Short mmCIF file of C-alpha atoms in Angstrom, two decimals:
data_model
loop_
_atom_site.label_atom_id
_atom_site.label_comp_id
_atom_site.label_asym_id
_atom_site.label_seq_id
_atom_site.Cartn_x
_atom_site.Cartn_y
_atom_site.Cartn_z
CA MET A 1 -109.59 -83.64 67.33
CA ASN A 2 -111.51 -86.76 66.35
CA LYS A 3 -113.39 -89.09 68.68
CA ALA A 4 -110.61 -91.73 68.79
CA HIS A 5 -108.02 -89.18 69.87
CA LYS A 6 -110.35 -87.87 72.60
CA THR A 7 -110.96 -91.43 73.83
CA LEU A 8 -107.19 -91.96 74.24
CA LEU A 9 -106.33 -88.47 75.52
CA PHE A 10 -108.72 -88.20 78.45
CA PRO A 11 -107.66 -91.47 80.21
CA LEU A 12 -103.98 -90.52 79.66
CA VAL A 13 -104.46 -87.06 81.16
CA ALA A 14 -106.44 -88.53 84.06
CA LEU A 15 -103.67 -91.08 84.68
CA LEU A 16 -100.92 -88.42 84.68
CA VAL A 17 -102.89 -86.09 86.94
CA GLY A 18 -103.73 -88.96 89.29
CA ALA A 19 -100.09 -90.10 89.42
CA TYR A 20 -98.96 -86.52 90.16
CA PHE A 21 -101.34 -86.13 93.08
CA LEU A 22 -100.56 -89.65 94.33
CA PHE A 23 -96.80 -89.10 94.48
CA SER A 24 -97.21 -85.55 95.83
CA GLY A 25 -99.43 -86.94 98.57
CA LEU A 26 -96.91 -89.68 99.39
CA ALA A 27 -94.13 -87.08 99.63
CA GLU A 28 -96.23 -84.84 101.88
CA ALA A 29 -97.18 -87.78 104.12
CA LYS A 30 -93.58 -88.97 104.54
CA GLY A 31 -93.53 -88.29 108.29
CA PHE A 32 -96.49 -90.62 108.79
CA LEU A 33 -96.10 -93.22 106.02
CA ALA A 34 -92.30 -93.81 106.00
CA PRO A 35 -92.13 -95.26 109.56
CA LEU A 36 -95.35 -97.21 108.98
CA VAL A 37 -94.22 -98.79 105.68
CA THR A 38 -90.81 -99.55 107.20
CA ALA A 39 -92.55 -101.22 110.15
CA ILE A 40 -94.78 -103.29 107.81
CA ILE A 41 -91.77 -104.58 105.86
CA LEU A 42 -89.80 -105.38 109.05
CA ALA A 43 -92.83 -106.99 110.68
CA LEU A 44 -93.16 -109.33 107.68
CA LEU A 45 -89.48 -110.21 108.21
CA LEU A 46 -90.09 -111.05 111.88
CA ILE A 47 -93.14 -113.28 111.37
CA PRO A 48 -91.13 -116.58 111.18
CA LEU A 49 -89.27 -115.63 114.37
CA GLY A 50 -92.56 -114.70 116.04
CA ASN A 51 -94.12 -118.03 115.02
CA LEU A 52 -91.11 -119.87 116.47
CA ILE A 53 -91.28 -118.04 119.82
CA GLU A 54 -95.07 -118.60 119.98
CA LYS A 55 -94.43 -122.31 120.50
CA LYS A 56 -93.23 -121.36 124.02
CA LEU A 57 -95.00 -118.04 124.69
CA ASN A 58 -98.29 -116.42 123.76
CA ARG A 59 -98.56 -114.02 120.81
CA THR A 60 -98.25 -110.80 122.84
CA PHE A 61 -95.00 -111.85 124.51
CA SER A 62 -93.58 -113.37 121.32
CA SER A 63 -94.34 -110.14 119.41
CA LEU A 64 -92.77 -108.05 122.15
CA LEU A 65 -89.67 -110.28 122.33
CA SER A 66 -89.24 -110.26 118.54
CA THR A 67 -89.50 -106.47 118.48
CA ILE A 68 -87.02 -106.10 121.34
CA LEU A 69 -84.49 -108.41 119.60
CA LEU A 70 -84.70 -106.32 116.42
CA PHE A 71 -84.38 -103.13 118.46
CA LEU A 72 -81.26 -104.44 120.23
CA PHE A 73 -79.76 -105.49 116.89
CA SER A 74 -80.28 -101.96 115.51
CA ILE A 75 -78.77 -100.45 118.69
CA GLY A 76 -75.75 -102.75 118.28
CA VAL A 77 -75.21 -101.47 114.73
CA PHE A 78 -75.44 -97.85 115.94
CA VAL A 79 -72.96 -98.53 118.77
CA LEU A 80 -70.47 -100.14 116.36
CA LEU A 81 -70.75 -97.19 113.98
CA SER A 82 -70.46 -94.62 116.79
CA PHE A 83 -67.19 -96.17 118.04
CA GLN A 84 -65.78 -96.14 114.54
CA ILE A 85 -66.93 -92.56 113.94
CA LYS A 86 -65.29 -91.49 117.24
CA SER A 87 -62.06 -93.11 116.10
CA PHE A 88 -62.32 -91.26 112.80
CA VAL A 89 -62.91 -87.91 114.59
CA ASP A 90 -59.92 -88.54 116.88
CA ASP A 91 -57.71 -89.11 113.82
CA TRP A 92 -59.03 -86.04 111.97
CA GLY A 93 -55.90 -83.94 112.71
CA LYS A 94 -53.66 -86.60 111.19
CA ILE A 95 -56.01 -86.94 108.23
CA GLU A 96 -55.90 -83.19 107.55
CA GLU A 97 -52.12 -83.25 107.71
CA THR A 98 -51.96 -86.11 105.22
CA MET A 99 -54.48 -84.54 102.85
CA ALA A 100 -52.82 -81.10 102.78
CA PRO A 101 -50.05 -82.00 100.26
CA LYS A 102 -52.58 -83.89 98.10
CA ILE A 103 -54.83 -80.84 97.92
CA GLU A 104 -51.80 -78.67 97.12
CA GLN A 105 -50.81 -81.02 94.28
CA LEU A 106 -54.33 -80.83 92.84
CA GLN A 107 -54.24 -77.03 93.05
CA ASN A 108 -50.87 -76.83 91.28
CA TYR A 109 -52.16 -79.19 88.58
CA ALA A 110 -55.23 -77.02 88.10
CA TYR A 111 -53.10 -73.85 87.86
CA LYS A 112 -50.90 -75.43 85.16
CA HIS A 113 -53.56 -77.07 83.03
CA THR A 114 -56.52 -74.72 83.39
CA ALA A 115 -57.24 -70.99 83.27
CA LEU A 116 -57.48 -70.86 87.08
CA SER A 117 -54.90 -68.93 89.11
CA SER A 118 -54.05 -68.73 92.80
CA LYS A 119 -55.53 -65.22 92.88
CA ASP A 120 -58.88 -66.57 91.64
CA LEU A 121 -58.91 -69.21 94.37
CA GLU A 122 -58.04 -66.67 97.08
CA THR A 123 -60.80 -64.33 95.86
CA TYR A 124 -63.29 -67.21 95.88
CA LYS A 125 -62.26 -68.20 99.43
CA GLU A 126 -62.57 -64.62 100.70
CA LYS A 127 -66.07 -64.23 99.23
CA ASN A 128 -67.22 -67.56 100.68
CA ASP A 129 -65.66 -66.82 104.08
CA ILE A 130 -67.48 -63.46 104.25
CA GLN A 131 -70.74 -65.02 103.06
CA SER A 132 -70.49 -67.94 105.51
CA MET A 133 -69.75 -65.51 108.38
CA LEU A 134 -72.79 -63.39 107.54
CA THR A 135 -74.98 -66.47 107.10
CA SER A 136 -73.82 -68.16 110.30
CA SER A 137 -74.12 -64.99 112.38
CA GLY A 138 -77.63 -64.38 111.11
CA ASN A 139 -78.94 -67.93 111.14
CA SER A 140 -77.09 -69.63 114.01
CA GLY A 141 -80.27 -69.87 116.09
CA GLU A 142 -82.25 -71.22 113.17
CA LYS A 143 -79.56 -73.80 112.38
CA ALA A 144 -79.48 -74.98 115.99
CA PHE A 145 -83.27 -75.27 116.01
CA ASN A 146 -83.27 -77.20 112.70
CA PHE A 147 -80.59 -79.55 114.03
CA ILE A 148 -82.48 -80.23 117.27
CA ASN A 149 -85.70 -80.67 115.28
CA SER A 150 -84.04 -83.17 112.91
CA VAL A 151 -82.57 -85.20 115.77
CA THR A 152 -85.89 -85.22 117.64
CA SER A 153 -87.77 -86.22 114.48
CA PHE A 154 -85.34 -89.08 113.79
CA ILE A 155 -85.52 -90.45 117.34
CA SER A 156 -89.32 -90.23 117.47
CA ASN A 157 -89.70 -91.94 114.04
CA TYR A 158 -87.13 -94.55 115.06
CA LEU A 159 -89.00 -95.46 118.26
CA LEU A 160 -92.39 -95.16 116.58
CA THR A 161 -91.32 -97.73 113.98
CA PHE A 162 -90.72 -100.34 116.67
CA ILE A 163 -94.06 -99.54 118.34
CA TYR A 164 -95.72 -100.12 114.95
CA ILE A 165 -93.81 -103.39 114.53
CA PHE A 166 -95.06 -104.70 117.87
CA PHE A 167 -98.71 -103.94 117.11
CA LEU A 168 -98.47 -105.29 113.55
CA LEU A 169 -97.00 -108.55 114.83
CA ASN A 170 -99.40 -108.84 117.76
CA TYR A 171 -102.53 -108.18 115.67
CA ARG A 172 -101.37 -109.70 112.38
CA LYS A 173 -104.14 -112.34 112.42
CA ARG A 174 -106.75 -109.62 112.89
CA PHE A 175 -105.38 -107.62 109.96
CA LYS A 176 -105.36 -110.73 107.79
CA ILE A 177 -109.00 -111.54 108.64
CA PHE A 178 -109.95 -107.93 107.92
CA ILE A 179 -108.44 -108.13 104.43
CA LEU A 180 -110.16 -111.47 103.74
CA LYS A 181 -113.52 -110.00 104.85
CA LEU A 182 -113.23 -107.37 102.11
CA PHE A 183 -113.60 -110.08 99.43
CA SER A 184 -116.28 -112.61 98.57
CA ASN A 185 -116.02 -116.24 99.68
CA GLN A 186 -115.14 -117.32 96.12
CA ARG A 187 -112.00 -115.10 96.14
CA LYS A 188 -110.84 -115.64 99.72
CA LYS A 189 -108.58 -118.57 98.80
CA GLU A 190 -106.86 -116.49 96.10
CA VAL A 191 -106.52 -113.47 98.40
CA LYS A 192 -105.07 -115.67 101.15
CA GLN A 193 -102.50 -116.97 98.65
CA ILE A 194 -101.56 -113.39 97.67
CA ILE A 195 -101.10 -112.43 101.35
CA ASN A 196 -98.88 -115.46 102.05
CA GLU A 197 -96.78 -114.95 98.93
CA THR A 198 -96.40 -111.23 99.68
CA ALA A 199 -95.09 -112.07 103.15
CA ARG A 200 -92.71 -114.67 101.68
CA VAL A 201 -91.30 -112.18 99.14
CA ALA A 202 -90.56 -109.58 101.85
CA GLN A 203 -89.14 -112.19 104.25
CA PHE A 204 -86.93 -113.85 101.65
CA TYR A 205 -85.59 -110.54 100.30
CA LEU A 206 -84.86 -108.86 103.64
CA ARG A 207 -83.51 -111.99 105.37
CA GLY A 208 -81.21 -112.57 102.41
CA LYS A 209 -80.08 -108.92 102.44
CA LEU A 210 -79.28 -109.02 106.17
CA ILE A 211 -77.19 -112.19 105.72
CA LEU A 212 -75.52 -110.56 102.73
CA ILE A 213 -74.68 -107.41 104.74
CA VAL A 214 -73.02 -109.47 107.47
CA ILE A 215 -70.95 -111.48 104.97
CA LEU A 216 -69.99 -108.36 102.94
CA SER A 217 -68.98 -106.54 106.14
CA ILE A 218 -66.58 -109.35 106.97
CA LEU A 219 -65.17 -109.54 103.41
CA TYR A 220 -64.77 -105.77 103.09
CA SER A 221 -63.16 -105.55 106.55
CA ILE A 222 -60.61 -108.25 105.65
CA GLY A 223 -59.75 -106.66 102.27
CA LEU A 224 -59.60 -103.07 103.50
CA GLY A 225 -57.71 -104.08 106.67
CA ILE A 226 -55.07 -105.91 104.60
CA SER A 227 -54.91 -102.89 102.25
CA GLY A 228 -54.00 -100.65 105.20
CA VAL A 229 -57.13 -98.48 105.28
CA SER A 230 -57.66 -96.80 108.64
CA ASN A 231 -61.16 -97.09 110.20
CA PHE A 232 -61.69 -100.04 107.83
CA ILE A 233 -64.48 -101.55 109.99
CA LEU A 234 -66.57 -98.36 109.74
CA ILE A 235 -66.08 -98.16 105.98
CA ALA A 236 -66.81 -101.89 105.54
CA VAL A 237 -70.08 -101.71 107.53
CA ILE A 238 -71.26 -98.54 105.75
CA ALA A 239 -70.37 -100.00 102.32
CA SER A 240 -72.25 -103.20 103.19
CA PHE A 241 -75.39 -101.37 104.32
CA LEU A 242 -75.27 -99.23 101.17
CA THR A 243 -75.86 -102.41 99.15
CA LEU A 244 -79.52 -102.05 100.26
CA ILE A 245 -79.58 -99.41 97.50
CA PRO A 246 -79.01 -101.44 94.30
CA PHE A 247 -76.40 -100.24 91.80
CA ILE A 248 -75.86 -96.82 93.41
CA GLY A 249 -74.92 -98.20 96.85
CA ASN A 250 -71.84 -100.07 95.59
CA ILE A 251 -70.54 -96.97 93.81
CA ILE A 252 -70.99 -94.78 96.91
CA GLY A 253 -69.33 -97.42 99.12
CA MET A 254 -66.27 -97.68 96.90
CA SER A 255 -66.02 -93.88 96.68
CA LEU A 256 -66.04 -93.62 100.49
CA ALA A 257 -63.33 -96.26 100.74
CA LEU A 258 -61.18 -94.37 98.23
CA ILE A 259 -61.70 -91.05 100.03
CA PHE A 260 -60.99 -92.37 103.52
CA GLY A 261 -58.28 -94.74 102.31
CA TYR A 262 -56.12 -93.26 99.58
CA LEU A 263 -56.77 -89.54 100.06
CA THR A 264 -56.24 -89.64 103.82
CA GLN A 265 -53.08 -91.74 103.71
CA GLY A 266 -51.80 -91.08 100.21
CA GLU A 267 -50.20 -94.47 99.48
CA THR A 268 -50.59 -96.05 96.05
CA SER A 269 -50.71 -99.54 97.59
CA ILE A 270 -53.87 -98.54 99.47
CA LEU A 271 -55.46 -97.27 96.24
CA ILE A 272 -54.73 -100.59 94.52
CA GLY A 273 -55.92 -102.55 97.57
CA VAL A 274 -59.25 -100.68 97.77
CA ILE A 275 -59.95 -101.16 94.04
CA LEU A 276 -59.04 -104.86 94.17
CA THR A 277 -61.12 -105.42 97.34
CA PHE A 278 -64.29 -103.84 95.93
CA THR A 279 -63.87 -105.46 92.50
CA LEU A 280 -63.38 -108.94 93.97
CA VAL A 281 -66.09 -108.65 96.65
CA GLN A 282 -68.66 -107.22 94.24
CA PHE A 283 -67.89 -110.06 91.80
CA ILE A 284 -68.44 -112.59 94.60
CA GLU A 285 -71.62 -110.77 95.65
CA SER A 286 -73.10 -110.65 92.15
CA TYR A 287 -72.24 -114.16 90.95
CA VAL A 288 -71.97 -116.26 94.13
CA LEU A 289 -73.68 -114.71 97.18
CA GLU A 290 -76.64 -112.89 95.63
CA PRO A 291 -77.97 -115.85 93.58
CA PHE A 292 -77.72 -118.32 96.50
CA ILE A 293 -78.73 -116.08 99.41
CA VAL A 294 -81.23 -113.64 97.87
CA GLY A 295 -82.00 -115.48 94.64
CA ASP A 296 -84.67 -114.24 92.22
CA LYS A 297 -87.59 -114.19 94.67
CA VAL A 298 -88.14 -110.48 94.01
CA ASP A 299 -88.62 -110.90 90.26
CA ILE A 300 -88.23 -107.30 89.06
CA HIS A 301 -86.61 -106.19 85.78
CA PRO A 302 -83.42 -104.08 86.37
CA PHE A 303 -84.88 -101.17 84.37
CA PHE A 304 -87.83 -100.87 86.77
CA VAL A 305 -85.51 -101.37 89.75
CA ILE A 306 -83.63 -98.22 88.67
CA LEU A 307 -86.89 -96.31 88.10
CA ALA A 308 -88.18 -97.39 91.53
CA ILE A 309 -84.96 -96.26 93.23
CA ILE A 310 -85.08 -92.84 91.56
CA LEU A 311 -88.76 -92.42 92.35
CA GLY A 312 -88.25 -93.60 95.95
CA ASN A 313 -85.47 -91.05 96.39
CA MET A 314 -87.69 -88.26 95.01
CA ILE A 315 -90.52 -89.16 97.40
CA TRP A 316 -88.84 -90.26 100.66
CA GLY A 317 -85.10 -89.74 100.15
CA VAL A 318 -82.71 -92.51 101.23
CA MET A 319 -85.47 -94.39 103.07
CA GLY A 320 -87.50 -94.43 99.85
CA MET A 321 -84.53 -95.90 97.94
CA ILE A 322 -84.18 -98.71 100.50
CA LEU A 323 -87.91 -99.51 100.59
CA ALA A 324 -88.38 -99.27 96.81
CA ILE A 325 -87.40 -102.86 95.96
CA PRO A 326 -89.43 -104.79 98.58
CA VAL A 327 -92.47 -102.56 98.02
CA LEU A 328 -92.22 -103.01 94.25
CA GLY A 329 -91.82 -106.77 94.76
CA ILE A 330 -95.05 -106.85 96.83
CA ILE A 331 -96.88 -104.78 94.19
CA ASN A 332 -95.66 -107.19 91.50
CA VAL A 333 -97.07 -110.17 93.45
CA ILE A 334 -100.48 -108.46 93.46
CA PHE A 335 -100.22 -107.68 89.74
CA ASN A 336 -99.45 -111.34 88.92
CA HIS A 337 -102.51 -112.62 90.85
CA VAL A 338 -105.12 -110.16 89.55
CA PRO A 339 -106.18 -111.12 85.98
CA SER A 340 -106.77 -107.55 84.82
CA LEU A 341 -103.32 -106.47 86.17
CA LYS A 342 -101.27 -109.42 84.86
CA PRO A 343 -99.90 -107.42 81.88
CA PHE A 344 -98.28 -105.03 84.38
CA GLY A 345 -96.85 -108.01 86.27
CA PHE A 346 -95.34 -109.32 83.04
CA LEU A 347 -93.88 -105.87 82.27
CA LEU A 348 -92.22 -105.54 85.70
CA SER A 349 -90.78 -109.08 85.83
CA THR A 350 -87.82 -110.66 84.06
CA ASP A 351 -89.97 -113.38 82.49
CA ASN A 352 -89.18 -113.74 78.76
CA SER A 353 -91.35 -116.75 78.05
CA ASN A 354 -94.19 -114.76 76.41
CA GLU A 355 -92.07 -112.47 74.22
CA ASP A 356 -92.08 -114.65 71.13
#
């Protein structure tokens, strides 16, 4: 191996090893970092509201009031979903009755067009029933413990996020001064600009997404309600919130609507209505709502959006997928303001002006 190859190989290996340990560390620290990063993003969203309230109240009360308003909004969403889920559970007997002939039709089709037989299916069911009985009898205590642990962890992280939000809002000026003190006087103006633009990116993106979710919930509810889908409000709200996950969210939302619409009621008109609703609403979202409400403030190339979503899912699951875009947008702002990192900013953005 010649000297040139060694010069290129060692930095590449160091980069790969560093990236591996970085992402492994992020995954291991999910319990600590996920609520904190979520709180930082939401606190940036609440800064304009906090500034508005501060005209009447001091910073502590304005921060507390802003946090409480966001908390009440989240509780309202949970209450709406819980009522719809209860309605869905109450209708489960009717849903099973409607789905039974559909499942039988699929089985008969499989028997005719594949090598499967009814005997194979019965054998498979018997094996799985025996295995599930043995597993449930042996691990029922462990499953109950894991369930209680998961619920406790969710509630504690949920409440902890709002505690973080309050402190981040209340001491935001102190944090900003701390960051500025890390740099020389010559660079403070540039750093201050980066901080302000970072906050604007997060605020613009999240505020636009929240408005979009409300509008999409209304549009989906109207379309699915006219189509005759039961529990259409629940499906509409879930499908709207899934748009926080670019590309994948729309596919999952439509799949849920088809499952809870057509498969549970079995009418072709519902199938057509669901497909038309999602096609029309997603067209309106992509070409009318998204450009005007969200715009191109988070200037990230679609290829890197997909990579960020996949990586976010690998590190922090669904929460990582939701946080991937605003976090990548903030990173891109930093890249575009640091001369040595500007090539990375160009790579991540959709700017084509320097390609010729």
